[in-house]
Amino acid sequence: MDVFCRTFLPAAAETGVASPTVSRHLPVLRNCVPAGEVTVLVTRCTRAEQPTHGCLLLLTTRRLVITEQTRLLHRLRLHLNTELRHLNNVAWNPDPRASMVELAATAVDGVRERFLIRADRPSQMWQLDALFSQVFRPKMAARSAAANSAAPVDRPAVPGIGHRPVPTAAATPPARLTAPARAPRLSPAVAV
């Protein structure tokens, strides 16, 4: 059995996704993810603009895949299948009052996608927040570093004087308020 299948089933069980749902969505997801990918999260979610459509979110170390089931005929269709490096402006917002996390990102086609993930308990909401930080923050930092190194530099006023070009200042994202540090229970499954 490949790494994806070995890590997918425990991740789905950890968030309480029912076995029939897993069986139904797995063939579609399997076609989207290479065998060597490690599953980080499998959970039910809804699209913010269509809350009646049930979706299944799969997050691996390198890919985000969303499948949805049509309301009338209950057919499965692929909504989003992208590598994490192709997502821009990734943000997530835990909402303690509603006990959910909103995950938003701009896909490569420029469409802003928003998904709502309901948490069974407040601690699970903060675990999702920590998990998204663990997966997305390093990628955002790497993208920011790459953008800074490609940024234009200021030229010295008089060429040949020996002044070094000074990189232009890059904006840094504002710090977010999070809950007190807790040991995340939803950690990426690691293949043995």
PDB file of C-alpha atoms in Angstrom:
ATOM      1  CA  MET A   1       0.000   0.000   0.000  1.00  0.00           C
ATOM      2  CA  ASP A   2       1.347   3.455  -0.863  1.00  0.00           C
ATOM      3  CA  VAL A   3       2.079   6.327   1.543  1.00  0.00           C
ATOM      4  CA  PHE A   4      -1.047   8.269   0.556  1.00  0.00           C
ATOM      5  CA  CYS A   5      -3.459   5.415   1.383  1.00  0.00           C
ATOM      6  CA  ARG A   6      -1.644   4.583   4.625  1.00  0.00           C
ATOM      7  CA  THR A   7      -1.939   8.173   5.835  1.00  0.00           C
ATOM      8  CA  PHE A   8      -5.348   9.058   4.331  1.00  0.00           C
ATOM      9  CA  LEU A   9      -7.440   6.580   6.334  1.00  0.00           C
ATOM     10  CA  PRO A  10      -6.071   7.531   9.785  1.00  0.00           C
ATOM     11  CA  ALA A  11      -6.421  11.255   8.973  1.00  0.00           C
ATOM     12  CA  ALA A  12     -10.063  10.745   7.972  1.00  0.00           C
ATOM     13  CA  ALA A  13     -10.771   8.718  11.119  1.00  0.00           C
ATOM     14  CA  GLU A  14      -9.129  11.386  13.297  1.00  0.00           C
ATOM     15  CA  THR A  15     -11.599  14.048  12.151  1.00  0.00           C
ATOM     16  CA  GLY A  16     -14.601  11.699  12.249  1.00  0.00           C
ATOM     17  CA  VAL A  17     -15.281  11.409   8.515  1.00  0.00           C
ATOM     18  CA  ALA A  18     -17.652   8.443   8.099  1.00  0.00           C
ATOM     19  CA  SER A  19     -16.441   5.309   6.302  1.00  0.00           C
ATOM     20  CA  PRO A  20     -19.079   5.506   3.518  1.00  0.00           C
ATOM     21  CA  THR A  21     -17.960   9.077   2.769  1.00  0.00           C
ATOM     22  CA  VAL A  22     -14.324   7.990   2.693  1.00  0.00           C
ATOM     23  CA  SER A  23     -15.111   5.094   0.351  1.00  0.00           C
ATOM     24  CA  ARG A  24     -17.118   7.322  -1.960  1.00  0.00           C
ATOM     25  CA  HIS A  25     -14.523  10.132  -2.251  1.00  0.00           C
ATOM     26  CA  LEU A  26     -11.323   8.055  -2.179  1.00  0.00           C
ATOM     27  CA  PRO A  27     -11.258   7.059  -5.900  1.00  0.00           C
ATOM     28  CA  VAL A  28     -11.568  10.713  -6.977  1.00  0.00           C
ATOM     29  CA  LEU A  29      -8.950  11.874  -4.474  1.00  0.00           C
ATOM     30  CA  ARG A  30      -6.636   8.997  -5.337  1.00  0.00           C
ATOM     31  CA  ASN A  31      -6.496  10.173  -8.963  1.00  0.00           C
ATOM     32  CA  CYS A  32      -5.373  13.639  -7.830  1.00  0.00           C
ATOM     33  CA  VAL A  33      -2.602  12.753  -5.406  1.00  0.00           C
ATOM     34  CA  PRO A  34       0.686  10.928  -6.131  1.00  0.00           C
ATOM     35  CA  ALA A  35       1.316   7.723  -4.158  1.00  0.00           C
ATOM     36  CA  GLY A  36       4.207   9.232  -2.180  1.00  0.00           C
ATOM     37  CA  GLU A  37       2.229  12.169  -0.707  1.00  0.00           C
ATOM     38  CA  VAL A  38       1.597  12.291   3.034  1.00  0.00           C
ATOM     39  CA  THR A  39      -1.969  13.168   4.073  1.00  0.00           C
ATOM     40  CA  VAL A  40      -2.113  15.962   6.639  1.00  0.00           C
ATOM     41  CA  LEU A  41      -5.878  16.535   6.973  1.00  0.00           C
ATOM     42  CA  VAL A  42      -9.132  15.035   5.698  1.00  0.00           C
ATOM     43  CA  THR A  43     -12.297  16.797   6.829  1.00  0.00           C
ATOM     44  CA  ARG A  44     -15.762  17.808   5.762  1.00  0.00           C
ATOM     45  CA  CYS A  45     -16.258  21.445   4.840  1.00  0.00           C
ATOM     46  CA  THR A  46     -18.648  23.739   2.989  1.00  0.00           C
ATOM     47  CA  ARG A  47     -18.041  26.485   0.475  1.00  0.00           C
ATOM     48  CA  ALA A  48     -18.806  29.863   2.021  1.00  0.00           C
ATOM     49  CA  GLU A  49     -20.842  30.944  -1.018  1.00  0.00           C
ATOM     50  CA  GLN A  50     -22.764  27.613  -1.205  1.00  0.00           C
ATOM     51  CA  PRO A  51     -23.178  26.322   2.354  1.00  0.00           C
ATOM     52  CA  THR A  52     -25.696  23.649   1.310  1.00  0.00           C
ATOM     53  CA  HIS A  53     -23.129  21.757  -0.794  1.00  0.00           C
ATOM     54  CA  GLY A  54     -21.106  19.309   1.260  1.00  0.00           C
ATOM     55  CA  CYS A  55     -17.415  19.103   0.382  1.00  0.00           C
ATOM     56  CA  LEU A  56     -14.502  16.980   1.453  1.00  0.00           C
ATOM     57  CA  LEU A  57     -11.155  18.715   1.954  1.00  0.00           C
ATOM     58  CA  LEU A  58      -7.906  16.803   1.531  1.00  0.00           C
ATOM     59  CA  LEU A  59      -4.661  18.522   2.504  1.00  0.00           C
ATOM     60  CA  THR A  60      -1.329  16.818   1.902  1.00  0.00           C
ATOM     61  CA  THR A  61       2.148  18.199   2.422  1.00  0.00           C
ATOM     62  CA  ARG A  62       2.098  19.536  -1.165  1.00  0.00           C
ATOM     63  CA  ARG A  63      -1.497  19.606  -2.436  1.00  0.00           C
ATOM     64  CA  LEU A  64      -5.032  20.801  -1.638  1.00  0.00           C
ATOM     65  CA  VAL A  65      -7.943  18.867  -3.147  1.00  0.00           C
ATOM     66  CA  ILE A  66     -11.635  19.640  -2.622  1.00  0.00           C
ATOM     67  CA  THR A  67     -14.401  17.359  -3.842  1.00  0.00           C
ATOM     68  CA  GLU A  68     -18.090  18.176  -3.633  1.00  0.00           C
ATOM     69  CA  GLN A  69     -21.292  16.221  -3.945  1.00  0.00           C
ATOM     70  CA  THR A  70     -24.151  17.620  -5.983  1.00  0.00           C
ATOM     71  CA  ARG A  71     -27.329  18.159  -4.047  1.00  0.00           C
ATOM     72  CA  LEU A  72     -29.881  16.444  -6.248  1.00  0.00           C
ATOM     73  CA  LEU A  73     -28.139  13.464  -7.803  1.00  0.00           C
ATOM     74  CA  HIS A  74     -25.395  13.157  -5.160  1.00  0.00           C
ATOM     75  CA  ARG A  75     -22.731  12.943  -7.842  1.00  0.00           C
ATOM     76  CA  LEU A  76     -19.133  13.650  -6.931  1.00  0.00           C
ATOM     77  CA  ARG A  77     -17.164  16.257  -8.754  1.00  0.00           C
ATOM     78  CA  LEU A  78     -13.759  17.796  -8.309  1.00  0.00           C
ATOM     79  CA  HIS A  79     -13.946  21.411  -7.187  1.00  0.00           C
ATOM     80  CA  LEU A  80     -10.264  22.241  -6.612  1.00  0.00           C
ATOM     81  CA  ASN A  81      -7.044  20.343  -7.220  1.00  0.00           C
ATOM     82  CA  THR A  82      -3.874  22.391  -6.824  1.00  0.00           C
ATOM     83  CA  GLU A  83      -0.377  22.298  -5.439  1.00  0.00           C
ATOM     84  CA  LEU A  84       0.068  24.461  -2.342  1.00  0.00           C
ATOM     85  CA  ARG A  85       2.766  26.507  -4.084  1.00  0.00           C
ATOM     86  CA  HIS A  86       0.146  27.661  -6.609  1.00  0.00           C
ATOM     87  CA  LEU A  87      -2.090  29.162  -3.915  1.00  0.00           C
ATOM     88  CA  ASN A  88      -1.794  32.872  -3.130  1.00  0.00           C
ATOM     89  CA  ASN A  89      -2.972  34.931  -0.153  1.00  0.00           C
ATOM     90  CA  VAL A  90      -3.694  31.892   2.005  1.00  0.00           C
ATOM     91  CA  ALA A  91      -5.458  32.887   5.215  1.00  0.00           C
ATOM     92  CA  TRP A  92      -7.424  31.104   7.893  1.00  0.00           C
ATOM     93  CA  ASN A  93      -9.553  32.533  10.633  1.00  0.00           C
ATOM     94  CA  PRO A  94     -10.762  30.573  13.679  1.00  0.00           C
ATOM     95  CA  ASP A  95     -14.175  31.772  14.874  1.00  0.00           C
ATOM     96  CA  PRO A  96     -14.727  30.660  18.499  1.00  0.00           C
ATOM     97  CA  ARG A  97     -18.354  31.884  18.503  1.00  0.00           C
ATOM     98  CA  ALA A  98     -19.336  29.707  15.550  1.00  0.00           C
ATOM     99  CA  SER A  99     -16.829  26.963  16.422  1.00  0.00           C
ATOM    100  CA  MET A 100     -15.415  26.889  12.898  1.00  0.00           C
ATOM    101  CA  VAL A 101     -12.371  27.837  10.860  1.00  0.00           C
ATOM    102  CA  GLU A 102     -12.585  29.692   7.571  1.00  0.00           C
ATOM    103  CA  LEU A 103      -9.825  28.789   5.118  1.00  0.00           C
ATOM    104  CA  ALA A 104      -9.375  31.148   2.166  1.00  0.00           C
ATOM    105  CA  ALA A 105      -6.916  31.149  -0.733  1.00  0.00           C
ATOM    106  CA  THR A 106      -6.636  32.525  -4.233  1.00  0.00           C
ATOM    107  CA  ALA A 107      -6.279  29.770  -6.824  1.00  0.00           C
ATOM    108  CA  VAL A 108      -4.032  30.008  -9.866  1.00  0.00           C
ATOM    109  CA  ASP A 109      -7.002  31.105 -12.023  1.00  0.00           C
ATOM    110  CA  GLY A 110      -7.478  34.159  -9.771  1.00  0.00           C
ATOM    111  CA  VAL A 111     -10.650  32.910  -8.069  1.00  0.00           C
ATOM    112  CA  ARG A 112     -10.783  33.496  -4.318  1.00  0.00           C
ATOM    113  CA  GLU A 113     -11.901  30.247  -2.644  1.00  0.00           C
ATOM    114  CA  ARG A 114     -13.407  30.220   0.856  1.00  0.00           C
ATOM    115  CA  PHE A 115     -14.187  27.083   2.848  1.00  0.00           C
ATOM    116  CA  LEU A 116     -15.791  26.710   6.272  1.00  0.00           C
ATOM    117  CA  ILE A 117     -14.661  23.843   8.499  1.00  0.00           C
ATOM    118  CA  ARG A 118     -16.884  23.182  11.503  1.00  0.00           C
ATOM    119  CA  ALA A 119     -15.101  21.968  14.635  1.00  0.00           C
ATOM    120  CA  ASP A 120     -16.739  19.509  17.007  1.00  0.00           C
ATOM    121  CA  ARG A 121     -15.182  21.227  20.019  1.00  0.00           C
ATOM    122  CA  PRO A 122     -13.198  24.440  20.650  1.00  0.00           C
ATOM    123  CA  SER A 123      -9.927  22.555  21.111  1.00  0.00           C
ATOM    124  CA  GLN A 124     -10.302  21.035  17.635  1.00  0.00           C
ATOM    125  CA  MET A 125     -10.702  24.522  16.176  1.00  0.00           C
ATOM    126  CA  TRP A 126      -7.378  25.619  17.697  1.00  0.00           C
ATOM    127  CA  GLN A 127      -5.776  22.369  16.527  1.00  0.00           C
ATOM    128  CA  LEU A 128      -6.852  23.186  12.959  1.00  0.00           C
ATOM    129  CA  ASP A 129      -5.373  26.672  13.383  1.00  0.00           C
ATOM    130  CA  ALA A 130      -2.056  25.158  14.523  1.00  0.00           C
ATOM    131  CA  LEU A 131      -2.112  22.624  11.693  1.00  0.00           C
ATOM    132  CA  PHE A 132      -2.676  25.297   9.032  1.00  0.00           C
ATOM    133  CA  SER A 133       0.173  27.321  10.563  1.00  0.00           C
ATOM    134  CA  GLN A 134       2.440  24.286  10.381  1.00  0.00           C
ATOM    135  CA  VAL A 135       1.596  23.614   6.708  1.00  0.00           C
ATOM    136  CA  PHE A 136       1.151  27.093   5.221  1.00  0.00           C
ATOM    137  CA  ARG A 137       3.504  29.391   7.190  1.00  0.00           C
ATOM    138  CA  PRO A 138       6.759  27.852   5.860  1.00  0.00           C
ATOM    139  CA  LYS A 139       5.429  28.087   2.294  1.00  0.00           C
ATOM    140  CA  MET A 140       4.374  31.718   2.822  1.00  0.00           C
ATOM    141  CA  ALA A 141       7.789  32.546   4.306  1.00  0.00           C
ATOM    142  CA  ALA A 142       9.583  30.883   1.379  1.00  0.00           C
ATOM    143  CA  ARG A 143       7.423  32.788  -1.131  1.00  0.00           C
ATOM    144  CA  SER A 144       8.101  36.064   0.718  1.00  0.00           C
ATOM    145  CA  ALA A 145      11.861  35.377   0.718  1.00  0.00           C
ATOM    146  CA  ALA A 146      11.782  34.597  -3.007  1.00  0.00           C
ATOM    147  CA  ALA A 147       9.838  37.807  -3.684  1.00  0.00           C
ATOM    148  CA  ASN A 148      12.330  39.823  -1.617  1.00  0.00           C
ATOM    149  CA  SER A 149      15.319  38.422  -3.497  1.00  0.00           C
ATOM    150  CA  ALA A 150      13.644  39.229  -6.824  1.00  0.00           C
ATOM    151  CA  ALA A 151      12.671  42.753  -5.718  1.00  0.00           C
ATOM    152  CA  PRO A 152      14.340  45.648  -7.562  1.00  0.00           C
ATOM    153  CA  VAL A 153      17.237  47.295  -5.801  1.00  0.00           C
ATOM    154  CA  ASP A 154      18.002  50.989  -5.415  1.00  0.00           C
ATOM    155  CA  ARG A 155      20.985  52.104  -7.492  1.00  0.00           C
ATOM    156  CA  PRO A 156      23.661  54.366  -6.051  1.00  0.00           C
ATOM    157  CA  ALA A 157      23.319  58.000  -7.002  1.00  0.00           C
ATOM    158  CA  VAL A 158      26.776  58.115  -8.591  1.00  0.00           C
ATOM    159  CA  PRO A 159      27.888  54.942 -10.371  1.00  0.00           C
ATOM    160  CA  GLY A 160      31.375  53.692  -9.624  1.00  0.00           C
ATOM    161  CA  ILE A 161      31.672  55.319  -6.179  1.00  0.00           C
ATOM    162  CA  GLY A 162      31.606  51.955  -4.455  1.00  0.00           C
ATOM    163  CA  HIS A 163      28.198  52.070  -2.834  1.00  0.00           C
ATOM    164  CA  ARG A 164      26.359  48.789  -2.687  1.00  0.00           C
ATOM    165  CA  PRO A 165      22.759  48.593  -3.879  1.00  0.00           C
ATOM    166  CA  VAL A 166      20.301  48.534  -0.988  1.00  0.00           C
ATOM    167  CA  PRO A 167      17.323  46.141  -1.269  1.00  0.00           C
ATOM    168  CA  THR A 168      13.946  47.818  -1.072  1.00  0.00           C
ATOM    169  CA  ALA A 169      11.988  47.189   2.108  1.00  0.00           C
ATOM    170  CA  ALA A 170       9.391  44.436   1.839  1.00  0.00           C
ATOM    171  CA  ALA A 171       6.136  44.506   3.726  1.00  0.00           C
ATOM    172  CA  THR A 172       5.786  41.837   6.353  1.00  0.00           C
ATOM    173  CA  PRO A 173       2.416  40.296   7.146  1.00  0.00           C
ATOM    174  CA  PRO A 174       0.839  41.420  10.403  1.00  0.00           C
ATOM    175  CA  ALA A 175       1.039  39.123  13.387  1.00  0.00           C
ATOM    176  CA  ARG A 176      -2.111  37.170  14.228  1.00  0.00           C
ATOM    177  CA  LEU A 177      -3.573  36.578  17.614  1.00  0.00           C
ATOM    178  CA  THR A 178      -3.861  32.909  18.445  1.00  0.00           C
ATOM    179  CA  ALA A 179      -4.973  30.883  21.393  1.00  0.00           C
ATOM    180  CA  PRO A 180      -2.445  29.902  24.059  1.00  0.00           C
ATOM    181  CA  ALA A 181       0.040  27.364  22.763  1.00  0.00           C
ATOM    182  CA  ARG A 182      -1.299  23.838  22.986  1.00  0.00           C
ATOM    183  CA  ALA A 183       0.029  20.567  21.730  1.00  0.00           C
ATOM    184  CA  PRO A 184      -1.822  20.005  18.446  1.00  0.00           C
ATOM    185  CA  ARG A 185      -3.726  16.743  18.319  1.00  0.00           C
ATOM    186  CA  LEU A 186      -4.268  16.939  14.576  1.00  0.00           C
ATOM    187  CA  SER A 187      -0.714  16.419  13.444  1.00  0.00           C
ATOM    188  CA  PRO A 188       0.359  15.214  10.022  1.00  0.00           C
ATOM    189  CA  ALA A 189       0.377  11.435   9.772  1.00  0.00           C
ATOM    190  CA  VAL A 190       3.856  10.127   9.135  1.00  0.00           C
ATOM    191  CA  ALA A 191       4.380   6.933   7.185  1.00  0.00           C
ATOM    192  CA  VAL A 192       6.491   4.341   8.917  1.00  0.00           C
TER     193      VAL A 192
END
